[in-house]
Amino acid sequence: MQRKVIIDCDPGQDDALMLFLAFAAPKELNILGVCAVAGNVPLEKTQRNICILSDIIGNENVPMFAGCDKPLTNVGLTAEHVHGREGIDGIDIFSPKTKLQPKGAVDFIVETLLSAADDEITLVVTGPLTNIASAMLREPAILPKIREIVVMGGAMREGGNITPSAEFNIFVDPHAAKIVFECGRPIAAFGLDVTHQVFTSPSVLERIAMLDNRVAKASHGMLSFFGRYDAQKYRAQGAPLHDPCTIAYLLQPELFELKSCNIRVETDSELTMGHTGVDFWGVTGLPANTQWAYSVHRDGFFDLLIERLSRY
Ligand code: BDR
Ligand code: CA
């Protein structure tokens, strides 16, 4: 059965790969809209990037929306040191044919959810959670309409990637993350514990290079760029494909191991701001609010990704 999804992201090369994977799954996913949020680069670039990626995909039907340009409370933070000045460095930047909708992302999310049935819409979130939390704050009646929130964010065993204990998406807007993790709807979270199990490698890049289509070529260009920084940082052979884990889970959940856990987000401490307190062993006695992903079948993940890229 096709799932109705709204995708909220901050491209980002790994967000781009997430979109490529999602748009290659028309049987499984009915994408109602793609929203941009400030994150890896400022909103003016993430909103342009979703339109560039839409052009590369050849998308004509799925509408694109611009969302929040800064976190709820904290000062914004970007990650050009990882993703490059444009966010999706590794491809040529051009002026996209795809245009943003006049409506803002938060309005789109609220209106779409309000007109849906209960448990009908899945939210896929691969950037800071600002747009989603803003929609929840504006209209709490949207909550029952959410089937599941599939989010890339957080870290437990792996430690942080932007501070010693925080993962980037949560760190940028911890107040938004707190609202989402406490919203009471089903959440599946893919943090660094699992996304650091899917680093690209030269052989993965070679397999993508063999594919002869525009999307695969763009993937190869972006991943070649993205790998440079992370290979050095993590002493790895490539870059972690954080964001595509969300869509891979929707397409092939059996690739992942998840455990029901309580997660609380730190919003006060200067030292551990944005830390996700994942109660993996149930020591707090607090009710589980999240399915926390902790393991992924690496080969199966890349087989899925590459097979879907070959469909373009
Ligand atoms: C997350 O932060 C961004 O840099 C990536 O796009 C991903 O969503 C990883 O911490
Ligand atoms: Ca992202």
PDB file of N, CA, C and O in Angstrom, residues 190-249:
ATOM      1  N   PHE A 190      16.557   7.709  13.228  1.00  0.00           N
ATOM      2  CA  PHE A 190      17.795   7.163  12.653  1.00  0.00           C
ATOM      3  C   PHE A 190      18.924   8.133  12.979  1.00  0.00           C
ATOM      4  O   PHE A 190      19.088   9.160  12.325  1.00  0.00           O
ATOM      5  N   GLY A 191      19.629   7.830  14.045  1.00  0.00           N
ATOM      6  CA  GLY A 191      20.712   8.700  14.497  1.00  0.00           C
ATOM      7  C   GLY A 191      22.054   8.182  14.021  1.00  0.00           C
ATOM      8  O   GLY A 191      22.145   7.230  13.224  1.00  0.00           O
ATOM      9  N   LEU A 192      23.100   8.801  14.556  1.00  0.00           N
ATOM     10  CA  LEU A 192      24.450   8.468  14.088  1.00  0.00           C
ATOM     11  C   LEU A 192      24.825   7.016  14.392  1.00  0.00           C
ATOM     12  O   LEU A 192      25.653   6.438  13.683  1.00  0.00           O
ATOM     13  N   ASP A 193      24.214   6.419  15.434  1.00  0.00           N
ATOM     14  CA  ASP A 193      24.544   5.021  15.756  1.00  0.00           C
ATOM     15  C   ASP A 193      24.329   4.124  14.545  1.00  0.00           C
ATOM     16  O   ASP A 193      25.048   3.158  14.332  1.00  0.00           O
ATOM     17  N   VAL A 194      23.317   4.457  13.759  1.00  0.00           N
ATOM     18  CA  VAL A 194      23.011   3.622  12.595  1.00  0.00           C
ATOM     19  C   VAL A 194      23.547   4.241  11.299  1.00  0.00           C
ATOM     20  O   VAL A 194      24.048   3.532  10.423  1.00  0.00           O
ATOM     21  N   THR A 195      23.504   5.581  11.200  1.00  0.00           N
ATOM     22  CA  THR A 195      23.939   6.170   9.918  1.00  0.00           C
ATOM     23  C   THR A 195      25.453   6.042   9.729  1.00  0.00           C
ATOM     24  O   THR A 195      25.927   6.042   8.596  1.00  0.00           O
ATOM     25  N   HIS A 196      26.187   5.883  10.830  1.00  0.00           N
ATOM     26  CA  HIS A 196      27.633   5.665  10.695  1.00  0.00           C
ATOM     27  C   HIS A 196      27.955   4.213  10.338  1.00  0.00           C
ATOM     28  O   HIS A 196      29.119   3.831  10.267  1.00  0.00           O
ATOM     29  N   GLN A 197      26.940   3.425  10.099  1.00  0.00           N
ATOM     30  CA  GLN A 197      27.158   2.066   9.580  1.00  0.00           C
ATOM     31  C   GLN A 197      27.018   2.029   8.062  1.00  0.00           C
ATOM     32  O   GLN A 197      27.208   0.986   7.446  1.00  0.00           O
ATOM     33  N   VAL A 198      26.626   3.180   7.481  1.00  0.00           N
ATOM     34  CA  VAL A 198      26.470   3.203   6.017  1.00  0.00           C
ATOM     35  C   VAL A 198      27.344   4.309   5.392  1.00  0.00           C
ATOM     36  O   VAL A 198      26.841   5.216   4.720  1.00  0.00           O
ATOM     37  N   PHE A 199      28.625   4.202   5.652  1.00  0.00           N
ATOM     38  CA  PHE A 199      29.583   5.056   4.949  1.00  0.00           C
ATOM     39  C   PHE A 199      29.691   4.567   3.505  1.00  0.00           C
ATOM     40  O   PHE A 199      29.699   3.357   3.252  1.00  0.00           O
ATOM     41  N   THR A 200      29.799   5.522   2.583  1.00  0.00           N
ATOM     42  CA  THR A 200      30.084   5.105   1.206  1.00  0.00           C
ATOM     43  C   THR A 200      31.523   4.583   1.144  1.00  0.00           C
ATOM     44  O   THR A 200      32.300   4.755   2.091  1.00  0.00           O
ATOM     45  N   SER A 201      31.855   3.949   0.042  1.00  0.00           N
ATOM     46  CA  SER A 201      33.208   3.404  -0.148  1.00  0.00           C
ATOM     47  C   SER A 201      33.550   3.567  -1.628  1.00  0.00           C
ATOM     48  O   SER A 201      32.661   3.817  -2.452  1.00  0.00           O
ATOM     49  N   PRO A 202      34.818   3.426  -1.990  1.00  0.00           N
ATOM     50  CA  PRO A 202      35.156   3.515  -3.419  1.00  0.00           C
ATOM     51  C   PRO A 202      34.345   2.533  -4.255  1.00  0.00           C
ATOM     52  O   PRO A 202      33.916   2.853  -5.362  1.00  0.00           O
ATOM     53  N   SER A 203      34.073   1.337  -3.734  1.00  0.00           N
ATOM     54  CA  SER A 203      33.336   0.369  -4.567  1.00  0.00           C
ATOM     55  C   SER A 203      31.879   0.812  -4.746  1.00  0.00           C
ATOM     56  O   SER A 203      31.285   0.613  -5.814  1.00  0.00           O
ATOM     57  N   VAL A 204      31.286   1.445  -3.722  1.00  0.00           N
ATOM     58  CA  VAL A 204      29.924   1.979  -3.882  1.00  0.00           C
ATOM     59  C   VAL A 204      29.930   3.074  -4.950  1.00  0.00           C
ATOM     60  O   VAL A 204      29.073   3.110  -5.842  1.00  0.00           O
ATOM     61  N   LEU A 205      30.935   3.951  -4.886  1.00  0.00           N
ATOM     62  CA  LEU A 205      31.003   5.037  -5.879  1.00  0.00           C
ATOM     63  C   LEU A 205      31.217   4.484  -7.293  1.00  0.00           C
ATOM     64  O   LEU A 205      30.646   4.997  -8.255  1.00  0.00           O
ATOM     65  N   GLU A 206      32.010   3.418  -7.374  1.00  0.00           N
ATOM     66  CA  GLU A 206      32.211   2.793  -8.702  1.00  0.00           C
ATOM     67  C   GLU A 206      30.905   2.240  -9.246  1.00  0.00           C
ATOM     68  O   GLU A 206      30.602   2.370 -10.431  1.00  0.00           O
ATOM     69  N   ARG A 207      30.121   1.617  -8.373  1.00  0.00           N
ATOM     70  CA  ARG A 207      28.837   1.057  -8.827  1.00  0.00           C
ATOM     71  C   ARG A 207      27.909   2.182  -9.297  1.00  0.00           C
ATOM     72  O   ARG A 207      27.197   2.035 -10.291  1.00  0.00           O
ATOM     73  N   ILE A 208      27.930   3.300  -8.591  1.00  0.00           N
ATOM     74  CA  ILE A 208      27.072   4.427  -9.005  1.00  0.00           C
ATOM     75  C   ILE A 208      27.587   5.022 -10.320  1.00  0.00           C
ATOM     76  O   ILE A 208      26.803   5.384 -11.200  1.00  0.00           O
ATOM     77  N   ALA A 209      28.923   5.054 -10.461  1.00  0.00           N
ATOM     78  CA  ALA A 209      29.507   5.614 -11.694  1.00  0.00           C
ATOM     79  C   ALA A 209      29.119   4.798 -12.922  1.00  0.00           C
ATOM     80  O   ALA A 209      29.081   5.316 -14.043  1.00  0.00           O
ATOM     81  N   MET A 210      28.824   3.521 -12.720  1.00  0.00           N
ATOM     82  CA  MET A 210      28.446   2.661 -13.865  1.00  0.00           C
ATOM     83  C   MET A 210      27.031   2.963 -14.369  1.00  0.00           C
ATOM     84  O   MET A 210      26.656   2.535 -15.448  1.00  0.00           O
ATOM     85  N   LEU A 211      26.231   3.653 -13.549  1.00  0.00           N
ATOM     86  CA  LEU A 211      24.841   3.912 -13.949  1.00  0.00           C
ATOM     87  C   LEU A 211      24.810   5.112 -14.887  1.00  0.00           C
ATOM     88  O   LEU A 211      25.406   6.144 -14.587  1.00  0.00           O
ATOM     89  N   ASP A 212      24.099   4.954 -15.977  1.00  0.00           N
ATOM     90  CA  ASP A 212      24.143   5.994 -16.986  1.00  0.00           C
ATOM     91  C   ASP A 212      22.844   6.807 -16.979  1.00  0.00           C
ATOM     92  O   ASP A 212      22.002   6.642 -17.877  1.00  0.00           O
ATOM     93  N   ASN A 213      22.659   7.595 -15.954  1.00  0.00           N
ATOM     94  CA  ASN A 213      21.522   8.520 -15.979  1.00  0.00           C
ATOM     95  C   ASN A 213      21.879   9.776 -15.181  1.00  0.00           C
ATOM     96  O   ASN A 213      22.841   9.796 -14.421  1.00  0.00           O
ATOM     97  N   ARG A 214      21.065  10.807 -15.367  1.00  0.00           N
ATOM     98  CA  ARG A 214      21.358  12.131 -14.808  1.00  0.00           C
ATOM     99  C   ARG A 214      21.398  12.129 -13.270  1.00  0.00           C
ATOM    100  O   ARG A 214      22.250  12.753 -12.647  1.00  0.00           O
ATOM    101  N   VAL A 215      20.473  11.387 -12.675  1.00  0.00           N
ATOM    102  CA  VAL A 215      20.396  11.354 -11.210  1.00  0.00           C
ATOM    103  C   VAL A 215      21.617  10.635 -10.637  1.00  0.00           C
ATOM    104  O   VAL A 215      22.214  11.075  -9.645  1.00  0.00           O
ATOM    105  N   ALA A 216      22.004   9.529 -11.274  1.00  0.00           N
ATOM    106  CA  ALA A 216      23.177   8.783 -10.796  1.00  0.00           C
ATOM    107  C   ALA A 216      24.439   9.627 -10.946  1.00  0.00           C
ATOM    108  O   ALA A 216      25.312   9.627 -10.071  1.00  0.00           O
ATOM    109  N   LYS A 217      24.520  10.352 -12.028  1.00  0.00           N
ATOM    110  CA  LYS A 217      25.714  11.208 -12.235  1.00  0.00           C
ATOM    111  C   LYS A 217      25.772  12.300 -11.158  1.00  0.00           C
ATOM    112  O   LYS A 217      26.835  12.597 -10.612  1.00  0.00           O
ATOM    113  N   ALA A 218      24.623  12.894 -10.870  1.00  0.00           N
ATOM    114  CA  ALA A 218      24.580  13.914  -9.811  1.00  0.00           C
ATOM    115  C   ALA A 218      24.936  13.284  -8.462  1.00  0.00           C
ATOM    116  O   ALA A 218      25.670  13.871  -7.660  1.00  0.00           O
ATOM    117  N   SER A 219      24.447  12.085  -8.230  1.00  0.00           N
ATOM    118  CA  SER A 219      24.757  11.374  -6.965  1.00  0.00           C
ATOM    119  C   SER A 219      26.256  11.169  -6.857  1.00  0.00           C
ATOM    120  O   SER A 219      26.859  11.404  -5.796  1.00  0.00           O
ATOM    121  N   HIS A 220      26.856  10.727  -7.944  1.00  0.00           N
ATOM    122  CA  HIS A 220      28.293  10.454  -7.934  1.00  0.00           C
ATOM    123  C   HIS A 220      29.076  11.736  -7.654  1.00  0.00           C
ATOM    124  O   HIS A 220      30.006  11.746  -6.834  1.00  0.00           O
ATOM    125  N   GLY A 221      28.683  12.811  -8.297  1.00  0.00           N
ATOM    126  CA  GLY A 221      29.375  14.085  -8.093  1.00  0.00           C
ATOM    127  C   GLY A 221      29.262  14.546  -6.643  1.00  0.00           C
ATOM    128  O   GLY A 221      30.251  14.920  -6.010  1.00  0.00           O
ATOM    129  N   MET A 222      28.062  14.506  -6.116  1.00  0.00           N
ATOM    130  CA  MET A 222      27.853  14.986  -4.741  1.00  0.00           C
ATOM    131  C   MET A 222      28.549  14.090  -3.722  1.00  0.00           C
ATOM    132  O   MET A 222      29.153  14.573  -2.762  1.00  0.00           O
ATOM    133  N   LEU A 223      28.461  12.782  -3.933  1.00  0.00           N
ATOM    134  CA  LEU A 223      29.076  11.871  -2.947  1.00  0.00           C
ATOM    135  C   LEU A 223      30.594  11.961  -3.002  1.00  0.00           C
ATOM    136  O   LEU A 223      31.260  11.787  -1.974  1.00  0.00           O
ATOM    137  N   SER A 224      31.140  12.240  -4.171  1.00  0.00           N
ATOM    138  CA  SER A 224      32.593  12.400  -4.262  1.00  0.00           C
ATOM    139  C   SER A 224      33.025  13.607  -3.441  1.00  0.00           C
ATOM    140  O   SER A 224      34.010  13.567  -2.717  1.00  0.00           O
ATOM    141  N   PHE A 225      32.238  14.687  -3.531  1.00  0.00           N
ATOM    142  CA  PHE A 225      32.556  15.877  -2.733  1.00  0.00           C
ATOM    143  C   PHE A 225      32.345  15.602  -1.246  1.00  0.00           C
ATOM    144  O   PHE A 225      33.210  15.870  -0.411  1.00  0.00           O
ATOM    145  N   PHE A 226      31.203  15.065  -0.910  1.00  0.00           N
ATOM    146  CA  PHE A 226      30.773  14.842   0.483  1.00  0.00           C
ATOM    147  C   PHE A 226      31.772  13.933   1.201  1.00  0.00           C
ATOM    148  O   PHE A 226      32.076  14.128   2.373  1.00  0.00           O
ATOM    149  N   GLY A 227      32.299  12.954   0.474  1.00  0.00           N
ATOM    150  CA  GLY A 227      33.214  11.990   1.074  1.00  0.00           C
ATOM    151  C   GLY A 227      34.516  12.611   1.561  1.00  0.00           C
ATOM    152  O   GLY A 227      35.113  12.129   2.515  1.00  0.00           O
ATOM    153  N   ARG A 228      34.924  13.694   0.906  1.00  0.00           N
ATOM    154  CA  ARG A 228      36.258  14.239   1.209  1.00  0.00           C
ATOM    155  C   ARG A 228      36.397  14.658   2.658  1.00  0.00           C
ATOM    156  O   ARG A 228      37.327  14.297   3.352  1.00  0.00           O
ATOM    157  N   TYR A 229      35.418  15.426   3.143  1.00  0.00           N
ATOM    158  CA  TYR A 229      35.501  15.931   4.513  1.00  0.00           C
ATOM    159  C   TYR A 229      35.359  14.781   5.513  1.00  0.00           C
ATOM    160  O   TYR A 229      36.141  14.646   6.455  1.00  0.00           O
ATOM    161  N   ASP A 230      34.356  13.960   5.276  1.00  0.00           N
ATOM    162  CA  ASP A 230      34.069  12.915   6.257  1.00  0.00           C
ATOM    163  C   ASP A 230      35.137  11.836   6.290  1.00  0.00           C
ATOM    164  O   ASP A 230      35.427  11.271   7.347  1.00  0.00           O
ATOM    165  N   ALA A 231      35.731  11.558   5.149  1.00  0.00           N
ATOM    166  CA  ALA A 231      36.782  10.532   5.118  1.00  0.00           C
ATOM    167  C   ALA A 231      37.900  10.949   6.070  1.00  0.00           C
ATOM    168  O   ALA A 231      38.437  10.134   6.824  1.00  0.00           O
ATOM    169  N   GLN A 232      38.204  12.246   6.051  1.00  0.00           N
ATOM    170  CA  GLN A 232      39.265  12.751   6.916  1.00  0.00           C
ATOM    171  C   GLN A 232      38.809  12.745   8.384  1.00  0.00           C
ATOM    172  O   GLN A 232      39.521  12.259   9.258  1.00  0.00           O
ATOM    173  N   LYS A 233      37.600  13.245   8.616  1.00  0.00           N
ATOM    174  CA  LYS A 233      37.102  13.356   9.991  1.00  0.00           C
ATOM    175  C   LYS A 233      36.999  11.988  10.665  1.00  0.00           C
ATOM    176  O   LYS A 233      37.377  11.825  11.813  1.00  0.00           O
ATOM    177  N   TYR A 234      36.448  11.031   9.946  1.00  0.00           N
ATOM    178  CA  TYR A 234      36.164   9.726  10.559  1.00  0.00           C
ATOM    179  C   TYR A 234      37.198   8.657  10.201  1.00  0.00           C
ATOM    180  O   TYR A 234      37.026   7.504  10.533  1.00  0.00           O
ATOM    181  N   ARG A 235      38.233   9.078   9.485  1.00  0.00           N
ATOM    182  CA  ARG A 235      39.215   8.110   8.976  1.00  0.00           C
ATOM    183  C   ARG A 235      38.490   6.958   8.263  1.00  0.00           C
ATOM    184  O   ARG A 235      38.790   5.776   8.457  1.00  0.00           O
ATOM    185  N   ALA A 236      37.499   7.348   7.460  1.00  0.00           N
ATOM    186  CA  ALA A 236      36.716   6.356   6.719  1.00  0.00           C
ATOM    187  C   ALA A 236      37.059   6.483   5.237  1.00  0.00           C
ATOM    188  O   ALA A 236      37.862   7.336   4.846  1.00  0.00           O
ATOM    189  N   GLN A 237      36.426   5.645   4.435  1.00  0.00           N
ATOM    190  CA  GLN A 237      36.708   5.697   2.991  1.00  0.00           C
ATOM    191  C   GLN A 237      35.660   6.488   2.222  1.00  0.00           C
ATOM    192  O   GLN A 237      35.671   6.522   1.009  1.00  0.00           O
ATOM    193  N   GLY A 238      34.736   7.091   2.971  1.00  0.00           N
ATOM    194  CA  GLY A 238      33.677   7.839   2.303  1.00  0.00           C
ATOM    195  C   GLY A 238      32.863   8.599   3.328  1.00  0.00           C
ATOM    196  O   GLY A 238      33.362   8.912   4.413  1.00  0.00           O
ATOM    197  N   ALA A 239      31.609   8.877   2.990  1.00  0.00           N
ATOM    198  CA  ALA A 239      30.750   9.691   3.858  1.00  0.00           C
ATOM    199  C   ALA A 239      29.552   8.881   4.339  1.00  0.00           C
ATOM    200  O   ALA A 239      29.054   8.011   3.625  1.00  0.00           O
ATOM    201  N   PRO A 240      29.056   9.192   5.540  1.00  0.00           N
ATOM    202  CA  PRO A 240      27.878   8.477   6.041  1.00  0.00           C
ATOM    203  C   PRO A 240      26.600   8.947   5.341  1.00  0.00           C
ATOM    204  O   PRO A 240      26.357  10.152   5.269  1.00  0.00           O
ATOM    205  N   LEU A 241      25.810   8.013   4.860  1.00  0.00           N
ATOM    206  CA  LEU A 241      24.555   8.378   4.183  1.00  0.00           C
ATOM    207  C   LEU A 241      23.425   8.467   5.202  1.00  0.00           C
ATOM    208  O   LEU A 241      22.514   7.630   5.221  1.00  0.00           O
ATOM    209  N   HIS A 242      23.519   9.508   6.038  1.00  0.00           N
ATOM    210  CA  HIS A 242      22.546   9.678   7.120  1.00  0.00           C
ATOM    211  C   HIS A 242      21.094   9.645   6.601  1.00  0.00           C
ATOM    212  O   HIS A 242      20.293   8.802   6.996  1.00  0.00           O
ATOM    213  N   ASP A 243      20.775  10.646   5.778  1.00  0.00           N
ATOM    214  CA  ASP A 243      19.364  10.915   5.493  1.00  0.00           C
ATOM    215  C   ASP A 243      18.652   9.825   4.677  1.00  0.00           C
ATOM    216  O   ASP A 243      17.461   9.563   4.922  1.00  0.00           O
ATOM    217  N   PRO A 244      19.333   9.159   3.741  1.00  0.00           N
ATOM    218  CA  PRO A 244      18.635   8.099   3.008  1.00  0.00           C
ATOM    219  C   PRO A 244      18.172   6.940   3.899  1.00  0.00           C
ATOM    220  O   PRO A 244      17.315   6.154   3.481  1.00  0.00           O
ATOM    221  N   CYS A 245      18.710   6.841   5.119  1.00  0.00           N
ATOM    222  CA  CYS A 245      18.238   5.767   6.020  1.00  0.00           C
ATOM    223  C   CYS A 245      16.731   5.871   6.247  1.00  0.00           C
ATOM    224  O   CYS A 245      16.045   4.849   6.390  1.00  0.00           O
ATOM    225  N   THR A 246      16.206   7.100   6.271  1.00  0.00           N
ATOM    226  CA  THR A 246      14.771   7.273   6.547  1.00  0.00           C
ATOM    227  C   THR A 246      13.922   6.613   5.458  1.00  0.00           C
ATOM    228  O   THR A 246      12.989   5.870   5.758  1.00  0.00           O
ATOM    229  N   ILE A 247      14.265   6.893   4.223  1.00  0.00           N
ATOM    230  CA  ILE A 247      13.478   6.338   3.112  1.00  0.00           C
ATOM    231  C   ILE A 247      13.759   4.839   2.960  1.00  0.00           C
ATOM    232  O   ILE A 247      12.843   4.046   2.695  1.00  0.00           O
ATOM    233  N   ALA A 248      15.009   4.442   3.166  1.00  0.00           N
ATOM    234  CA  ALA A 248      15.325   3.005   3.088  1.00  0.00           C
ATOM    235  C   ALA A 248      14.474   2.236   4.090  1.00  0.00           C
ATOM    236  O   ALA A 248      13.976   1.141   3.800  1.00  0.00           O
ATOM    237  N   TYR A 249      14.264   2.822   5.246  1.00  0.00           N
ATOM    238  CA  TYR A 249      13.431   2.169   6.273  1.00  0.00           C
ATOM    239  C   TYR A 249      11.983   2.030   5.783  1.00  0.00           C
ATOM    240  O   TYR A 249      11.337   0.999   5.987  1.00  0.00           O
TER     241      TYR A 249
END
